[in-house]
Coordinates of N, CA and C and ligand atoms in Angstrom, one line a residue:
M1 N 95.4 158.2 279.2 CA 94.0 157.9 279.5 C 93.3 157.2 278.4
F2 N 92.4 156.3 278.8 CA 91.7 155.4 277.9 C 90.2 155.6 278.1
I3 N 89.5 156.1 277.1 CA 88.1 156.4 277.2 C 87.3 155.6 276.2
T4 N 86.3 154.9 276.6 CA 85.5 154.2 275.5 C 84.0 154.6 275.5
F5 N 83.4 154.5 274.4 CA 82.0 154.8 274.2 C 81.2 153.5 273.9
E6 N 80.1 153.4 274.5 CA 79.3 152.2 274.3 C 77.8 152.6 274.1
G7 N 77.0 151.6 273.7 CA 75.6 151.8 273.6 C 75.0 151.0 272.4
I8 N 73.7 151.0 272.3 CA 73.1 150.3 271.2 C 73.4 151.1 269.9
D9 N 73.1 150.4 268.8 CA 73.4 151.1 267.5 C 72.7 152.4 267.3
S10 N 73.4 153.4 266.7 CA 72.8 154.7 266.4 C 72.5 155.5 267.7
S11 N 73.1 155.2 268.8 CA 72.9 155.9 270.0 C 73.6 157.3 270.0
G12 N 74.5 157.5 269.1 CA 75.2 158.8 269.0 C 76.6 158.7 269.5
K13 N 77.2 157.5 269.5 CA 78.6 157.3 270.0 C 79.6 158.1 269.1
S14 N 79.5 157.8 267.8 CA 80.6 158.4 267.0 C 80.5 159.9 267.0
T15 N 79.2 160.5 267.1 CA 79.1 161.9 267.2 C 79.8 162.4 268.4
Q16 N 79.7 161.7 269.5 CA 80.3 162.2 270.8 C 81.8 161.9 270.8
V17 N 82.3 160.9 270.1 CA 83.7 160.6 270.0 C 84.4 161.8 269.3
E18 N 83.8 162.2 268.3 CA 84.3 163.3 267.5 C 84.4 164.6 268.3
K19 N 83.3 164.9 269.0 CA 83.2 166.1 269.8 C 84.2 166.1 271.0
L20 N 84.3 165.0 271.6 CA 85.3 164.8 272.7 C 86.7 165.0 272.2
S21 N 87.0 164.3 271.1 CA 88.3 164.3 270.5 C 88.7 165.8 270.2
D22 N 87.8 166.5 269.6 CA 88.1 167.9 269.2 C 88.3 168.7 270.5
A23 N 87.5 168.5 271.5 CA 87.6 169.3 272.7 C 88.9 169.1 273.4
L24 N 89.3 167.8 273.5 CA 90.6 167.5 274.2 C 91.8 168.0 273.4
T25 N 91.7 167.9 272.0 CA 92.7 168.4 271.2 C 92.9 169.9 271.4
K26 N 91.8 170.6 271.6 CA 91.9 172.1 271.8 C 92.5 172.4 273.2
L27 N 92.4 171.4 274.1 CA 93.0 171.6 275.4 C 94.5 171.3 275.4
G28 N 95.0 170.9 274.2 CA 96.4 170.6 274.1 C 96.8 169.2 274.3
K29 N 95.8 168.3 274.3 CA 96.1 166.9 274.5 C 96.4 166.2 273.2
K30 N 97.2 165.2 273.2 CA 97.4 164.4 272.0 C 96.3 163.3 272.1
V31 N 95.4 163.3 271.0 CA 94.3 162.4 271.1 C 94.3 161.5 269.9
L32 N 93.9 160.2 270.1 CA 93.7 159.3 269.0 C 92.3 158.7 269.2
A33 N 91.5 158.9 268.1 CA 90.1 158.3 268.1 C 90.1 157.1 267.3
L34 N 89.5 156.0 267.8 CA 89.5 154.7 267.1 C 88.1 154.2 267.1
R35 N 87.8 153.2 266.3 CA 86.5 152.5 266.4 C 86.7 151.0 266.4
E36 N 85.8 150.3 267.0 CA 85.8 148.8 267.0 C 84.6 148.3 266.3
P37 N 84.7 147.2 265.6 CA 85.9 146.6 265.1 C 86.5 147.5 264.1
G38 N 87.9 147.7 264.1 CA 88.6 148.5 263.2 C 89.9 149.1 263.7
G39 N 90.4 150.1 263.1 CA 91.6 150.8 263.6 C 92.9 150.3 263.1
T40 N 92.9 149.1 262.6 CA 94.2 148.5 261.9 C 93.7 147.9 260.6
T41 N 94.7 147.6 259.8 CA 94.3 146.9 258.5 C 93.6 145.6 258.8
V42 N 94.2 144.8 259.7 CA 93.7 143.5 260.0 C 92.3 143.6 260.6
A43 N 92.1 144.6 261.6 CA 90.8 144.7 262.2 C 89.7 145.2 261.3
E44 N 90.1 146.1 260.3 CA 89.2 146.6 259.3 C 88.7 145.5 258.4
A45 N 89.7 144.6 258.1 CA 89.3 143.4 257.3 C 88.3 142.5 258.0
I46 N 88.6 142.3 259.3 CA 87.6 141.5 260.1 C 86.3 142.2 260.2
R47 N 86.3 143.5 260.3 CA 85.0 144.3 260.3 C 84.2 144.0 259.1
T48 N 84.9 144.0 257.9 CA 84.1 143.8 256.7 C 83.5 142.4 256.7
I49 N 84.2 141.4 257.2 CA 83.7 140.1 257.3 C 82.5 140.1 258.2
L50 N 82.6 140.7 259.4 CA 81.5 140.6 260.4 C 80.3 141.3 259.9
L51 N 80.4 142.4 259.2 CA 79.2 143.2 258.9 C 78.6 142.8 257.5
D52 N 79.2 142.0 256.8 CA 78.7 141.6 255.4 C 77.6 140.6 255.6
K53 N 76.4 141.0 255.1 CA 75.2 140.2 255.2 C 75.3 138.8 254.5
K54 N 76.2 138.7 253.5 CA 76.3 137.4 252.8 C 77.0 136.4 253.7
N55 N 77.6 136.8 254.7 CA 78.4 135.8 255.5 C 77.5 135.1 256.6
L56 N 77.6 133.8 256.6 CA 76.9 133.0 257.6 C 77.9 132.8 258.8
I57 N 77.6 133.6 259.8 CA 78.4 133.6 261.0 C 77.6 133.2 262.2
H58 N 78.0 132.2 263.0 CA 77.3 131.8 264.2 C 77.8 132.6 265.4
Y59 N 77.2 132.4 266.5 CA 77.5 133.2 267.7 C 79.0 133.0 268.2
E60 N 79.4 131.7 268.1 CA 80.8 131.4 268.5 C 81.8 132.1 267.7
D61 N 81.7 132.0 266.4 CA 82.7 132.6 265.5 C 82.6 134.1 265.5
E62 N 81.3 134.6 265.7 CA 81.1 136.1 265.8 C 82.0 136.6 267.0
L63 N 81.8 136.0 268.1 CA 82.6 136.4 269.3 C 84.1 136.4 269.1
L64 N 84.6 135.3 268.4 CA 86.0 135.2 268.2 C 86.5 136.2 267.1
L65 N 85.7 136.5 266.2 CA 86.1 137.5 265.2 C 86.2 138.9 265.8
F66 N 85.1 139.3 266.6 CA 85.2 140.6 267.2 C 86.4 140.7 268.2
T67 N 86.7 139.6 268.9 CA 87.8 139.7 269.9 C 89.1 139.6 269.2
S68 N 89.2 138.9 268.0 CA 90.5 138.9 267.3 C 90.8 140.3 266.8
A69 N 89.8 141.0 266.3 CA 90.0 142.4 265.9 C 90.5 143.2 267.0
R70 N 89.9 143.0 268.2 CA 90.3 143.7 269.4 C 91.7 143.4 269.8
A71 N 92.1 142.2 269.7 CA 93.5 141.8 270.1 C 94.5 142.5 269.2
N72 N 94.2 142.6 267.9 CA 95.1 143.3 267.0 C 95.2 144.8 267.3
L73 N 94.1 145.4 267.6 CA 94.1 146.8 267.9 C 94.8 147.1 269.2
V74 N 94.5 146.3 270.2 CA 95.1 146.6 271.5 C 96.6 146.5 271.4
S75 N 97.1 145.4 270.9 CA 98.6 145.2 270.9 C 99.3 146.2 269.9
N76 N 98.7 146.5 268.8 CA 99.4 147.3 267.8 C 99.2 148.8 268.0
V77 N 98.1 149.2 268.6 CA 97.8 150.6 268.6 C 97.6 151.1 270.1
I78 N 96.6 150.5 270.7 CA 96.1 151.1 272.0 C 97.2 151.1 273.1
I79 N 97.8 150.0 273.3 CA 98.9 149.9 274.4 C 100.1 150.8 274.0
P80 N 100.6 150.8 272.8 CA 101.7 151.7 272.5 C 101.4 153.1 272.6
E81 N 100.2 153.5 272.2 CA 99.8 154.9 272.3 C 99.6 155.4 273.7
L82 N 99.0 154.5 274.6 CA 98.8 154.9 276.0 C 100.2 155.0 276.6
K83 N 101.1 154.2 276.2 CA 102.5 154.3 276.8 C 103.1 155.6 276.6
I84 N 102.8 156.3 275.4 CA 103.5 157.6 275.1 C 102.6 158.7 275.5
G85 N 101.5 158.4 276.3 CA 100.7 159.5 276.9 C 99.6 160.0 276.0
T86 N 99.3 159.3 275.0 CA 98.1 159.7 274.1 C 96.8 159.4 274.9
V87 N 95.8 160.3 274.7 CA 94.5 160.0 275.2 C 93.8 159.2 274.1
V88 N 93.5 158.0 274.4 CA 92.9 157.1 273.4 C 91.4 157.0 273.6
I89 N 90.6 157.3 272.6 CA 89.2 157.3 272.7 C 88.7 156.2 271.7
C90 N 87.9 155.3 272.2 CA 87.5 154.2 271.3 C 86.0 154.0 271.2
D91 N 85.5 154.1 270.0 CA 84.0 153.9 269.8 C 83.8 152.3 269.8
R92 N 83.4 151.9 271.0 CA 83.2 150.4 271.4 C 84.5 149.8 271.8
F93 N 84.4 148.9 272.7 CA 85.5 148.1 273.2 C 85.0 146.8 273.9
A94 N 85.7 146.3 274.8 CA 85.3 145.0 275.4 C 83.9 144.9 275.9
D95 N 83.4 146.0 276.4 CA 82.0 145.9 277.0 C 81.0 145.6 275.9
S96 N 81.3 145.9 274.6 CA 80.4 145.6 273.5 C 80.2 144.1 273.4
S97 N 81.3 143.4 273.6 CA 81.2 141.9 273.6 C 80.4 141.3 274.7
I98 N 80.5 142.0 275.9 CA 79.7 141.5 277.0 C 78.2 141.8 276.7
A99 N 77.9 143.1 276.2 CA 76.5 143.5 276.0 C 75.9 142.7 274.8
Y100 N 76.6 142.6 273.7 CA 76.1 142.0 272.5 C 76.2 140.5 272.5
Q101 N 77.4 140.0 272.7 CA 77.6 138.5 272.6 C 77.1 137.8 273.9
S102 N 77.2 138.4 275.1 CA 76.8 137.7 276.2 C 75.3 138.0 276.5
F103 N 75.0 139.2 276.9 CA 73.6 139.6 277.2 C 72.7 139.4 276.0
G104 N 73.2 139.8 274.8 CA 72.3 139.7 273.6 C 72.2 138.3 273.0
R105 N 73.3 137.7 272.7 CA 73.3 136.4 272.1 C 73.2 135.2 273.1
G106 N 73.5 135.5 274.4 CA 73.3 134.4 275.4 C 74.6 133.6 275.6
I107 N 75.7 134.0 275.1 CA 77.0 133.2 275.4 C 77.3 133.5 276.9
K108 N 77.8 132.4 277.6 CA 78.1 132.6 279.0 C 79.0 133.8 279.3
R109 N 78.7 134.5 280.3 CA 79.4 135.7 280.5 C 80.9 135.4 280.9
E110 N 81.1 134.3 281.6 CA 82.5 133.9 282.0 C 83.4 133.6 280.8
V111 N 82.7 133.1 279.7 CA 83.5 132.8 278.5 C 83.9 134.1 277.8
V112 N 83.0 135.0 277.7 CA 83.3 136.3 277.1 C 84.3 137.1 277.9
E113 N 84.2 137.0 279.2 CA 85.1 137.7 280.1 C 86.5 137.2 279.9
L114 N 86.6 135.8 279.9 CA 87.9 135.2 279.8 C 88.6 135.6 278.5
I115 N 87.9 135.6 277.4 CA 88.5 135.9 276.1 C 88.8 137.4 276.0
N116 N 87.9 138.2 276.6 CA 88.1 139.7 276.6 C 89.4 140.0 277.4
N117 N 89.6 139.4 278.6 CA 90.8 139.6 279.4 C 92.0 139.2 278.6
F118 N 91.9 138.1 277.9 CA 93.1 137.6 277.1 C 93.5 138.6 276.0
V119 N 92.5 139.0 275.2 CA 92.8 139.8 274.1 C 93.1 141.3 274.4
T120 N 92.6 141.7 275.6 CA 93.0 143.1 276.0 C 94.2 143.2 276.9
Q121 N 94.8 142.0 277.2 CA 95.9 142.0 278.1 C 95.5 142.6 279.4
N122 N 94.2 142.4 279.8 CA 93.6 143.0 281.0 C 93.6 144.5 281.1
L123 N 93.7 145.1 279.9 CA 93.5 146.6 279.9 C 92.1 147.0 280.1
K124 N 91.8 147.9 281.0 CA 90.5 148.4 281.2 C 90.4 149.9 280.9
P125 N 89.3 150.3 280.4 CA 89.2 151.8 280.2 C 89.2 152.5 281.5
D126 N 89.7 153.8 281.5 CA 89.5 154.6 282.7 C 88.1 155.1 282.9
L127 N 87.5 155.3 281.7 CA 86.1 155.8 281.7 C 85.4 155.2 280.5
T128 N 84.1 154.9 280.8 CA 83.3 154.3 279.7 C 81.9 155.1 279.7
F129 N 81.6 155.6 278.6 CA 80.3 156.3 278.5 C 79.3 155.4 277.7
V130 N 78.2 155.1 278.3 CA 77.2 154.3 277.6 C 76.1 155.4 277.2
V131 N 76.1 155.6 275.9 CA 75.1 156.6 275.4 C 73.8 155.8 275.2
D132 N 72.8 156.1 276.1 CA 71.6 155.3 276.3 C 70.4 155.9 275.5
I133 N 69.9 155.1 274.6 CA 68.6 155.4 274.0 C 67.7 154.2 274.0
S134 N 66.4 154.4 273.8 CA 65.5 153.2 273.8 C 65.6 152.6 272.4
V135 N 65.1 151.4 272.3 CA 65.1 150.7 271.0 C 64.3 151.4 270.0
D136 N 63.1 152.0 270.5 CA 62.3 152.8 269.6 C 63.0 154.0 269.0
T137 N 63.8 154.7 269.8 CA 64.6 155.8 269.3 C 65.6 155.3 268.3
M138 N 66.2 154.1 268.6 CA 67.2 153.6 267.6 C 66.5 153.4 266.3
I139 N 65.3 152.8 266.3 CA 64.6 152.5 265.0 C 64.3 153.8 264.3
E140 N 63.8 154.8 265.0 CA 63.5 156.1 264.5 C 64.7 156.7 263.8
R141 N 65.9 156.6 264.5 CA 67.1 157.3 264.0 C 67.6 156.5 262.7
T142 N 67.5 155.2 262.7 CA 68.0 154.5 261.5 C 67.0 154.8 260.3
K143 N 65.7 155.0 260.6 CA 64.8 155.3 259.6 C 65.1 156.7 259.0
I144 N 65.3 157.7 259.9 CA 65.7 159.0 259.4 C 66.9 159.0 258.5
A145 N 67.9 158.3 259.0 CA 69.2 158.2 258.3 C 69.1 157.4 257.0
K146 N 68.0 156.7 256.8 CA 67.8 155.7 255.7 C 69.0 154.8 255.6
K147 N 69.4 154.3 256.8 CA 70.6 153.5 256.8 C 70.4 152.1 256.2
I148 N 71.3 151.7 255.4 CA 71.2 150.3 254.9 C 71.7 149.4 256.0
H149 N 70.9 148.4 256.3 CA 71.3 147.5 257.5 C 72.4 146.6 257.2
D150 N 73.4 146.5 258.1 CA 74.4 145.5 258.0 C 74.0 144.2 258.7
R151 N 74.9 143.2 258.7 CA 74.6 141.9 259.3 C 74.1 142.0 260.7
M152 N 74.9 142.8 261.5 CA 74.5 142.9 262.9 C 73.1 143.6 263.1
E153 N 72.8 144.5 262.2 CA 71.6 145.3 262.4 C 70.3 144.5 261.9
E154 N 70.5 143.3 261.5 CA 69.3 142.5 261.2 C 68.7 141.8 262.4
N155 N 69.2 142.2 263.6 CA 68.7 141.6 264.8 C 67.4 142.1 265.1
K156 N 66.7 141.3 266.0 CA 65.3 141.7 266.4 C 65.3 142.7 267.5
I157 N 64.1 143.3 267.7 CA 64.0 144.3 268.7 C 64.4 143.8 270.1
D158 N 64.0 142.6 270.4 CA 64.2 142.1 271.8 C 65.7 141.8 272.0
F159 N 66.5 141.6 270.9 CA 67.9 141.5 271.0 C 68.5 142.8 271.5
Y160 N 68.1 143.9 271.0 CA 68.6 145.2 271.4 C 68.2 145.6 272.8
A161 N 67.0 145.1 273.2 CA 66.5 145.4 274.6 C 67.5 144.7 275.5
K162 N 67.9 143.5 275.2 CA 68.8 142.7 276.0 C 70.2 143.4 276.1
V163 N 70.6 143.9 274.9 CA 71.9 144.5 274.9 C 71.9 145.8 275.8
R164 N 70.8 146.6 275.7 CA 70.7 147.8 276.5 C 70.7 147.4 277.9
N165 N 70.0 146.4 278.3 CA 69.9 146.0 279.7 C 71.3 145.5 280.2
G166 N 72.1 144.9 279.3 CA 73.5 144.5 279.6 C 74.3 145.7 280.0
Y167 N 74.2 146.8 279.3 CA 74.9 148.0 279.6 C 74.5 148.5 281.0
N168 N 73.2 148.4 281.2 CA 72.7 148.9 282.5 C 73.3 148.1 283.7
V169 N 73.4 146.8 283.5 CA 74.0 145.9 284.5 C 75.5 146.3 284.7
L170 N 76.2 146.5 283.6 CA 77.6 146.8 283.7 C 77.8 148.1 284.5
S171 N 76.9 149.1 284.2 CA 77.1 150.4 285.0 C 76.8 150.2 286.4
K172 N 75.9 149.3 286.8 CA 75.6 149.1 288.2 C 76.8 148.4 288.9
E173 N 77.4 147.5 288.1 CA 78.6 146.7 288.7 C 79.8 147.6 288.8
E174 N 80.0 148.5 287.9 CA 81.2 149.4 287.9 C 80.9 150.8 287.8
P175 N 80.2 151.4 288.8 CA 79.7 152.8 288.6 C 80.8 153.8 288.5
N176 N 82.0 153.6 289.0 CA 83.0 154.6 288.8 C 83.6 154.6 287.4
R177 N 83.5 153.5 286.7 CA 84.0 153.5 285.3 C 82.9 153.7 284.3
V178 N 81.8 153.1 284.5 CA 80.8 153.0 283.4 C 79.6 154.0 283.7
K179 N 79.6 155.1 282.9 CA 78.6 156.1 283.1 C 77.5 156.1 282.1
I180 N 76.3 156.0 282.6 CA 75.1 156.0 281.6 C 74.8 157.4 281.3
I181 N 74.7 157.8 280.0 CA 74.4 159.1 279.6 C 73.1 159.1 278.8
D182 N 72.2 160.0 279.1 CA 70.9 160.0 278.4 C 71.2 160.5 277.0
G183 N 71.0 159.6 276.0 CA 71.3 159.8 274.6 C 70.2 160.6 273.9
T184 N 69.1 160.9 274.6 CA 68.0 161.6 274.0 C 68.1 163.1 274.2
K185 N 69.1 163.5 275.0 CA 69.4 164.9 275.2 C 70.1 165.4 273.9
S186 N 70.2 166.8 273.8 CA 70.8 167.3 272.6 C 72.3 166.9 272.5
I187 N 72.9 166.9 271.3 CA 74.3 166.6 271.1 C 75.2 167.4 272.0
E188 N 74.9 168.7 272.1 CA 75.7 169.6 273.0 C 75.5 169.3 274.5
Q189 N 74.3 169.0 274.9 CA 74.1 168.7 276.3 C 74.9 167.4 276.7
I190 N 74.8 166.4 275.8 CA 75.5 165.2 276.1 C 77.0 165.4 276.2
H191 N 77.5 166.2 275.2 CA 78.9 166.5 275.2 C 79.4 167.2 276.5
E192 N 78.6 168.2 277.0 CA 78.9 168.9 278.3 C 79.0 167.9 279.4
T193 N 78.1 167.0 279.5 CA 78.1 166.0 280.6 C 79.4 165.2 280.5
I194 N 79.7 164.7 279.3 CA 80.8 163.9 279.1 C 82.1 164.6 279.5
I195 N 82.3 165.8 279.0 CA 83.5 166.6 279.2 C 83.7 166.8 280.7
K196 N 82.6 167.0 281.5 CA 82.8 167.2 282.9 C 83.4 165.9 283.6
F197 N 82.9 164.8 283.2 CA 83.4 163.5 283.8 C 84.9 163.4 283.4
V198 N 85.3 163.7 282.1 CA 86.6 163.5 281.7 C 87.6 164.5 282.4
Q199 N 87.1 165.7 282.6 CA 87.9 166.7 283.3 C 88.2 166.3 284.7
Q200 N 87.1 165.7 285.4 CA 87.3 165.2 286.7 C 88.4 164.2 286.8
K201 N 88.5 163.3 285.8 CA 89.5 162.2 285.7 C 90.9 162.8 285.4
L202 N 90.9 163.8 284.6 CA 92.2 164.4 284.2 C 92.8 165.2 285.3
N203 N 92.0 165.7 286.2 CA 92.6 166.5 287.3 C 93.1 165.7 288.5
Ligands
ADP301 P1 76.5 155.6 266.6 O1 77.9 155.9 266.4 O2 76.2 155.3 268.0 O3 75.9 154.6 265.6 P2 75.9 158.2 265.4 O4 76.8 159.2 266.2 O5 76.4 157.8 264.1 O6 75.7 156.9 266.3 O7 74.5 158.8 265.4 C1 73.4 158.1 264.8 C2 72.4 159.1 264.2 O8 71.7 159.8 265.3 C3 73.0 160.2 263.3 O9 72.1 160.4 262.2 C4 73.2 161.4 264.2 O10 73.2 162.6 263.5 C5 72.0 161.2 265.1 N1 72.3 161.7 266.5 C6 73.4 161.7 267.2 N2 73.3 162.2 268.4 C7 72.0 162.6 268.5 C8 71.3 163.3 269.5 N3 71.8 163.6 270.7 N4 70.0 163.6 269.3 C9 69.4 163.3 268.1 N5 70.0 162.6 267.1 C10 71.3 162.3 267.3
TYD302 P1 79.0 149.8 263.9 O1 78.6 150.3 262.5 O2 80.4 150.3 264.4 O3 77.9 150.1 264.9 P2 77.3 151.4 265.5 O4 76.5 152.0 264.4 O5 76.5 150.9 266.7 O6 78.5 152.2 266.0 O7 79.0 148.3 263.8 C1 79.4 147.5 264.8 C2 78.4 146.4 265.1 O8 79.1 145.3 265.8 C3 77.3 146.9 266.1 O9 76.1 146.3 265.7 C4 77.8 146.3 267.4 C5 78.5 145.1 267.0 N1 79.6 144.6 268.0 C6 79.4 143.4 268.7 O10 78.4 142.8 268.5 N2 80.4 143.0 269.5 C7 81.5 143.7 269.7 O11 82.4 143.3 270.4 C8 81.7 144.9 268.9 C9 83.0 145.7 269.1 C10 80.7 145.4 268.1

């Protein structure tokens, strides 16, 4: 089973990935939690390039870098692990490129879809949770965490509003796969909602 988490920055994805991973491990499942971009030596190196503020990266190269990292992770880790029955949980996946590079940056959706399908070898998640928060909540949370902004986080408010809308569109197009979860609820409440959906799929 392949489960992905999506949402704008600081929506609470990695918190929920960890909780779901622990819960499924306790149920006796073999679980592998990953993050994008990352998860392999090559993809982590690409992540460093992508998030470094010193780097001048345009929309086209940004898309190709994110998707190169994805190609490396899919072929080296995700597909082999799914083949041996591991539950793979990924913090971001192909939908991030649709939301950020297409809805956010304005790259034609068909271009992003074509590249995504190529690098994922047409692999689709069984379930995708979009942890949904407003842009105001995102700004609040990054202030509280006193987070140092990376290159992606230098984007303007309206960019994040477009990304959030992109996720909403995706959930309307594929309601069986893409579930919007209210990210302003407590960490426990969100986890309960998520585990219910996962258990439905596992049964
Ligand atoms: P992401 O992986 O989406 O960037 P994180 O899981 O790192 O998000 O969470 C971002 C920040 O928000 C952290 O400081 C985390 O403790 C906090 N946080 C996570 N979930 C919630 C929640 N449901 N309510 C309030 N704060 C949260
Ligand atoms: P990360 O620190 O993982 O973000 P978050 O705190 O939201 O989990 O940084 C990843 C950044 O890269 C984030 O701003 C989203 C962006 N991104 C894309 O723009 N396209 C993509 O395909 C992926 C995977 C991420």
